[in-house]
Amino acid sequence: MSVMTHDGARLTSGFGLAVVSAASFGLSGSLARGLMDAGWSAAAAVAVRVLLAAVVLLPVAAVALRGRWGLLRRHLPLVGAFGLLAVAGCQLAYFNAVAHMEVGVALLIEYTAPVAVVLWLWARRAQRPGRLTALGAVLGAAGLVLVLDVLSGADVSVVGVLWALGAMLGAASYFVLSSRDTDGLPAVVLAAGGLLVGGLGLLLAGAVGVVPFAVSDAPVAFDGFVVAWWVPVLALGLVTAALAYVSGIAAIRVLGSRLASFVALGEVLAALGFAWVLLAQSPSGVQLVGGALILAGVVVVRAGEPRVVAPAVPQVAGRARGAGARGAARDEHQASDSVSSK
């Protein structure tokens, strides 16, 4: 009975952490839109967000690395690509998208990333998708058509759609890069390194004029209230990034990557809720149906993924060693809750 109670409490805490992570990630689009309406550029908002998160995560990453600096050096190209594509590129595109379209619609377009990964693997590696994966891709594509509401002739921001598709490609790069063999590099190290590289890359790009980089101390207006500029800035960095990443990684350790990734789909619901409260944005009925199809497609695609079963290992002194630890690390890297791309 005590074991069952302990497992139940652990599962409950894992779900709680996953929900906190999803809700925290879902807040980012609305906060970014408020900052950009107040004069911030998308690059500046992303840079502040990821650099604040990096400051929080770097000490955690240093502890997880346990002095294995050679391991980090061997994976610097991966960390660099991760930071520039999956972190900076994805976030920059997403924030630019929400500047031209509703937050929920932009995020739903980004959530078609698993479909892009399926197509990329099919074209590049001749990995033909299974029936479930193909069904999920079809559902996602159909949902995308409804989310864009093109059938009713709705006025769609082409610029916003292109930026959202760019965010989708950035998220797809997260899945592809995370699937690479990292030889024991902890997920939190990859996340922290990627955040640091992405933030510094945006600062450099802004300094040389590659991307617009502007900040403002003007008050930030949301629907029905106004706050000082530093309130959404701190919330963007500490809540939607640092708290979101830490709680997400902790949830994966408890629930495993597959279950945690399903709970993380709640990010879309959170994003829609925050956009409604903070920005008075609400999607149409057709777009909600499309969003449901996209999420269903993501679920079906993930259900069609082959399960990786770790070999059983004896426990020593009450803790699994060796392969068990590697399995936990693998679970972290397989997480598709956007714990790096958001």
Coordinates of C-alpha atoms in Angstrom, one line a residue:
M1 CA 0.0 0.0 0.0
S2 CA 2.8 2.4 0.9
V3 CA 4.5 1.7 -2.5
M4 CA 1.2 2.4 -4.4
T5 CA 0.7 5.6 -2.4
H6 CA 4.3 6.7 -3.1
D7 CA 3.9 6.0 -6.8
G8 CA 0.6 7.8 -6.9
A9 CA 2.1 10.9 -5.2
R10 CA 5.1 10.8 -7.6
L11 CA 2.7 10.6 -10.6
T12 CA 0.7 13.5 -9.3
S13 CA 3.7 15.6 -8.8
G14 CA 4.9 14.7 -12.3
F15 CA 1.6 15.8 -13.8
G16 CA 1.7 19.0 -11.8
L17 CA 5.2 19.8 -13.0
A18 CA 4.1 19.1 -16.6
V19 CA 1.1 21.3 -16.3
V20 CA 3.2 24.1 -14.8
S21 CA 5.6 23.8 -17.7
A22 CA 2.9 23.8 -20.4
A23 CA 1.1 26.8 -18.8
S24 CA 4.4 28.7 -18.5
F25 CA 5.4 28.1 -22.1
G26 CA 1.9 29.1 -23.2
L27 CA 2.2 32.6 -21.6
S28 CA 5.1 33.6 -23.8
G29 CA 3.3 34.7 -26.9
S30 CA 0.9 37.0 -25.1
L31 CA 3.7 38.7 -23.1
A32 CA 5.8 39.1 -26.3
R33 CA 2.9 40.6 -28.2
G34 CA 2.4 43.2 -25.4
L35 CA 6.1 44.1 -25.4
M36 CA 6.2 44.4 -29.2
D37 CA 3.1 46.6 -29.2
A38 CA 5.0 48.8 -26.7
G39 CA 8.0 49.2 -29.0
W40 CA 10.2 46.2 -28.5
S41 CA 11.5 44.2 -31.5
A42 CA 11.0 40.5 -31.6
A43 CA 14.7 39.9 -31.5
A44 CA 15.1 41.9 -28.3
A45 CA 12.2 40.1 -26.6
V46 CA 13.6 36.7 -27.5
A47 CA 17.1 37.7 -26.4
V48 CA 15.9 38.9 -23.0
R49 CA 13.8 35.8 -22.5
V50 CA 16.5 33.2 -23.4
L51 CA 19.4 35.0 -21.7
L52 CA 17.4 35.3 -18.4
A53 CA 16.6 31.6 -18.7
A54 CA 20.2 30.8 -19.4
V55 CA 21.4 32.6 -16.2
V56 CA 19.0 30.4 -14.2
L57 CA 19.8 27.1 -15.9
L58 CA 23.6 27.4 -16.3
P59 CA 24.3 26.6 -12.6
V60 CA 22.0 23.6 -12.9
A61 CA 23.7 22.5 -16.1
A62 CA 27.2 22.8 -14.5
V63 CA 26.1 20.5 -11.7
A64 CA 24.7 18.0 -14.2
L65 CA 27.8 18.1 -16.2
R66 CA 30.0 17.1 -13.2
G67 CA 33.2 18.4 -14.6
R68 CA 33.0 16.6 -17.9
W69 CA 34.0 19.6 -20.0
G70 CA 35.4 17.4 -22.7
L71 CA 31.9 15.9 -23.3
L72 CA 30.6 19.5 -23.8
R73 CA 33.5 20.4 -26.2
R74 CA 32.7 17.4 -28.3
H75 CA 29.1 18.5 -28.7
L76 CA 29.7 22.2 -29.3
P77 CA 28.6 22.0 -32.9
L78 CA 25.3 20.4 -31.7
V79 CA 24.8 23.0 -29.0
G80 CA 25.5 25.8 -31.5
A81 CA 23.1 24.5 -34.0
F82 CA 20.5 23.9 -31.3
G83 CA 20.9 27.4 -30.0
L84 CA 20.7 29.1 -33.4
L85 CA 18.0 27.0 -35.0
A86 CA 15.8 25.4 -32.3
V87 CA 16.0 28.3 -29.8
A88 CA 16.8 31.6 -31.4
G89 CA 15.4 30.9 -34.9
C90 CA 12.2 29.2 -33.6
Q91 CA 11.5 31.9 -31.0
L92 CA 12.3 34.8 -33.3
A93 CA 10.0 33.4 -36.0
Y94 CA 7.2 32.7 -33.4
F95 CA 7.4 36.2 -31.8
N96 CA 7.3 37.8 -35.3
A97 CA 4.3 35.7 -36.2
V98 CA 2.3 36.8 -33.1
A99 CA 3.0 40.4 -34.1
H100 CA 1.0 39.8 -37.3
M101 CA -1.6 37.2 -36.2
E102 CA -3.4 35.8 -33.2
V103 CA -1.2 34.0 -30.7
G104 CA -3.2 30.8 -30.7
V105 CA -3.2 30.5 -34.5
A106 CA 0.6 31.1 -34.7
L107 CA 1.3 28.4 -32.1
L108 CA -1.0 25.9 -33.8
I109 CA 0.9 26.4 -37.0
E110 CA 4.1 25.8 -35.2
Y111 CA 2.6 22.6 -33.7
T112 CA 2.6 21.0 -37.2
A113 CA 6.3 20.5 -36.7
P114 CA 6.0 16.7 -36.2
V115 CA 4.5 16.5 -39.7
A116 CA 7.5 18.4 -41.2
V117 CA 9.8 15.9 -39.4
V118 CA 7.9 13.0 -40.8
L119 CA 8.2 14.4 -44.3
W120 CA 11.9 15.2 -43.8
L121 CA 12.8 11.7 -42.6
W122 CA 10.9 10.2 -45.5
A123 CA 12.7 12.4 -48.1
R124 CA 16.1 12.5 -46.6
R125 CA 16.5 9.0 -45.0
A126 CA 13.8 7.1 -46.9
Q127 CA 12.1 6.3 -43.6
R128 CA 8.6 5.6 -44.9
P129 CA 6.0 6.6 -42.2
G130 CA 3.8 3.9 -40.8
R131 CA 0.0 4.0 -41.0
L132 CA -0.5 5.8 -37.7
T133 CA 2.2 8.4 -38.5
A134 CA 0.8 9.0 -42.0
L135 CA -2.7 9.4 -40.5
G136 CA -1.3 11.9 -38.0
A137 CA 0.3 13.8 -40.8
V138 CA -3.0 14.0 -42.7
L139 CA -4.9 15.2 -39.7
G140 CA -2.2 17.8 -39.1
A141 CA -2.4 19.1 -42.7
A142 CA -6.2 19.2 -42.6
G143 CA -6.1 21.0 -39.3
L144 CA -3.7 23.6 -40.7
V145 CA -6.1 24.4 -43.5
L146 CA -8.9 25.0 -41.0
V147 CA -6.7 27.0 -38.6
L148 CA -5.8 29.3 -41.5
D149 CA -9.5 29.5 -42.3
V150 CA -8.7 29.7 -46.0
L151 CA -11.8 27.9 -47.1
S152 CA -14.1 30.7 -45.9
G153 CA -12.0 33.3 -47.6
A154 CA -10.9 34.9 -44.3
D155 CA -8.3 37.6 -44.4
V156 CA -5.0 35.9 -43.5
S157 CA -1.7 37.7 -42.8
V158 CA 0.7 36.2 -45.3
V159 CA 3.6 37.6 -43.4
G160 CA 2.3 36.1 -40.1
V161 CA 1.8 32.7 -41.8
L162 CA 5.3 32.7 -43.2
W163 CA 6.8 33.6 -39.8
A164 CA 4.7 30.9 -38.2
L165 CA 5.9 28.4 -40.7
G166 CA 9.5 29.5 -39.9
A167 CA 8.7 28.8 -36.3
M168 CA 7.4 25.3 -37.3
L169 CA 10.7 24.6 -39.1
G170 CA 12.6 25.8 -36.0
A171 CA 10.6 23.4 -33.9
A172 CA 11.2 20.6 -36.4
S173 CA 14.9 21.3 -36.1
Y174 CA 14.6 20.8 -32.3
F175 CA 13.2 17.3 -32.9
V176 CA 15.8 16.4 -35.4
L177 CA 18.7 17.7 -33.4
S178 CA 17.4 16.2 -30.1
S179 CA 17.3 12.8 -31.7
R180 CA 21.0 12.7 -32.3
D181 CA 23.3 10.6 -30.2
T182 CA 24.7 12.9 -27.5
D183 CA 26.9 10.3 -25.7
G184 CA 25.5 11.1 -22.3
L185 CA 25.3 14.9 -22.6
P186 CA 22.6 15.9 -20.1
A187 CA 19.5 17.4 -21.6
V188 CA 19.7 20.4 -19.2
V189 CA 23.2 21.1 -20.5
L190 CA 22.0 21.1 -24.1
A191 CA 19.1 23.4 -23.1
A192 CA 21.2 25.8 -21.1
G193 CA 23.9 25.9 -23.8
G194 CA 21.4 26.4 -26.5
L195 CA 19.7 29.3 -24.6
L196 CA 23.1 31.0 -24.1
V197 CA 24.2 30.5 -27.7
G198 CA 20.8 31.6 -29.0
G199 CA 20.7 34.7 -26.9
L200 CA 24.2 35.8 -27.6
G201 CA 23.6 35.1 -31.3
L202 CA 20.6 37.5 -31.3
L203 CA 22.6 40.2 -29.5
L204 CA 25.4 39.9 -32.1
A205 CA 22.9 39.9 -35.0
G206 CA 21.2 43.0 -33.5
A207 CA 24.6 44.8 -33.0
V208 CA 25.6 44.4 -36.6
G209 CA 22.2 45.2 -37.9
V210 CA 21.2 41.8 -39.3
V211 CA 17.9 41.9 -37.3
P212 CA 16.0 44.9 -35.9
F213 CA 16.9 45.2 -32.2
A214 CA 14.9 47.7 -30.2
V215 CA 13.9 48.0 -26.5
S216 CA 11.6 50.5 -24.8
D217 CA 10.8 51.6 -21.3
A218 CA 7.2 52.5 -22.3
P219 CA 4.4 51.0 -20.2
V220 CA 3.0 47.7 -21.7
A221 CA -0.7 47.7 -22.3
F222 CA -2.8 44.5 -22.1
D223 CA -6.6 44.2 -22.3
G224 CA -7.9 46.4 -19.5
F225 CA -4.7 47.1 -17.6
V226 CA -1.2 48.6 -18.1
V227 CA 2.1 47.5 -16.4
A228 CA 5.6 48.7 -16.3
W229 CA 7.9 47.3 -19.0
W230 CA 10.0 45.2 -16.6
V231 CA 7.0 43.2 -15.4
P232 CA 6.5 41.3 -18.7
V233 CA 10.2 41.2 -19.3
L234 CA 10.9 39.4 -16.0
A235 CA 7.8 37.2 -16.5
L236 CA 9.0 36.3 -20.0
G237 CA 12.5 35.3 -18.8
L238 CA 11.8 33.8 -15.4
V239 CA 8.3 32.3 -15.9
T240 CA 7.9 31.4 -19.6
A241 CA 11.5 30.2 -20.0
A242 CA 13.4 29.4 -16.7
L243 CA 10.4 28.0 -14.8
A244 CA 9.0 26.3 -18.0
Y245 CA 12.3 24.6 -18.8
V246 CA 13.1 23.5 -15.2
S247 CA 9.6 22.1 -14.5
G248 CA 9.5 20.5 -17.9
I249 CA 12.7 18.6 -17.5
A250 CA 11.7 17.6 -13.9
A251 CA 8.3 16.3 -15.3
I252 CA 10.2 14.2 -17.9
R253 CA 12.3 12.7 -15.2
V254 CA 9.1 11.6 -13.3
L255 CA 6.7 10.8 -16.2
G256 CA 9.0 9.8 -19.0
S257 CA 9.3 11.6 -22.3
R258 CA 6.2 10.1 -23.9
L259 CA 3.6 10.8 -21.2
A260 CA 5.2 14.2 -20.4
S261 CA 5.0 15.2 -24.1
F262 CA 1.2 14.5 -24.2
V263 CA 0.6 16.6 -21.1
A264 CA 2.7 19.4 -22.7
L265 CA 0.0 19.7 -25.4
G266 CA -1.8 21.7 -22.8
E267 CA 0.5 24.6 -23.9
V268 CA -1.9 25.3 -26.7
L269 CA -4.9 25.6 -24.4
A270 CA -2.8 27.8 -22.1
A271 CA -1.8 30.0 -25.0
L272 CA -5.4 30.4 -26.1
G273 CA -6.5 31.2 -22.5
F274 CA -3.8 33.8 -21.9
A275 CA -4.4 35.4 -25.3
W276 CA -8.1 35.7 -24.5
V277 CA -7.4 37.2 -21.0
L278 CA -4.5 39.5 -21.9
L279 CA -5.1 40.4 -25.5
A280 CA -8.8 39.8 -26.0
Q281 CA -8.0 37.3 -28.8
S282 CA -10.3 34.4 -29.5
P283 CA -10.2 32.0 -32.4
S284 CA -13.2 31.2 -34.6
G285 CA -15.1 27.9 -34.3
V286 CA -13.5 26.7 -37.6
Q287 CA -10.0 27.5 -36.2
L288 CA -10.8 25.6 -33.0
V289 CA -11.8 22.6 -35.0
G290 CA -8.6 22.9 -36.9
G291 CA -6.6 23.2 -33.7
A292 CA -8.2 20.0 -32.4
L293 CA -7.2 18.2 -35.6
I294 CA -3.6 19.4 -35.3
L295 CA -3.4 18.3 -31.7
A296 CA -5.0 14.9 -32.7
G297 CA -2.5 14.6 -35.4
V298 CA 0.4 15.2 -33.0
V299 CA -1.0 12.6 -30.7
V300 CA -1.4 10.0 -33.5
V301 CA 2.1 10.7 -34.8
R302 CA 3.6 10.2 -31.4
A303 CA 1.6 7.1 -30.8
G304 CA 3.0 5.7 -34.0
E305 CA 6.6 6.3 -32.9
P306 CA 8.5 3.1 -32.0
R307 CA 9.0 2.6 -28.3
V308 CA 12.5 2.2 -27.1
V309 CA 12.7 -0.3 -24.3
A310 CA 15.6 -0.1 -22.0
P311 CA 17.1 -3.4 -20.9
A312 CA 16.3 -4.4 -17.3
V313 CA 19.2 -3.8 -14.9
P314 CA 19.6 -4.8 -11.3
Q315 CA 19.3 -2.0 -8.8
V316 CA 22.2 -1.4 -6.5
A317 CA 21.6 0.2 -3.1
G318 CA 18.1 1.1 -4.1
R319 CA 19.0 3.0 -7.2
A320 CA 19.3 1.9 -10.9
R321 CA 22.8 2.4 -12.2
G322 CA 24.5 2.3 -15.6
A323 CA 21.9 1.6 -18.2
G324 CA 19.2 3.0 -16.0
A325 CA 20.9 6.4 -15.8
R326 CA 21.4 6.3 -19.6
G327 CA 17.7 5.6 -20.0
A328 CA 16.8 8.6 -17.9
A329 CA 19.0 10.8 -20.0
R330 CA 17.5 9.3 -23.2
D331 CA 14.1 10.1 -21.9
E332 CA 15.1 13.7 -21.4
H333 CA 16.4 14.1 -25.0
Q334 CA 13.3 12.4 -26.5
A335 CA 11.0 14.9 -24.8
S336 CA 8.8 16.6 -27.4
D337 CA 7.3 19.1 -25.0
S338 CA 9.3 21.8 -26.7
V339 CA 11.5 22.0 -23.7
S340 CA 14.1 23.7 -26.0
S341 CA 12.3 25.0 -28.9
K342 CA 9.9 27.3 -27.1

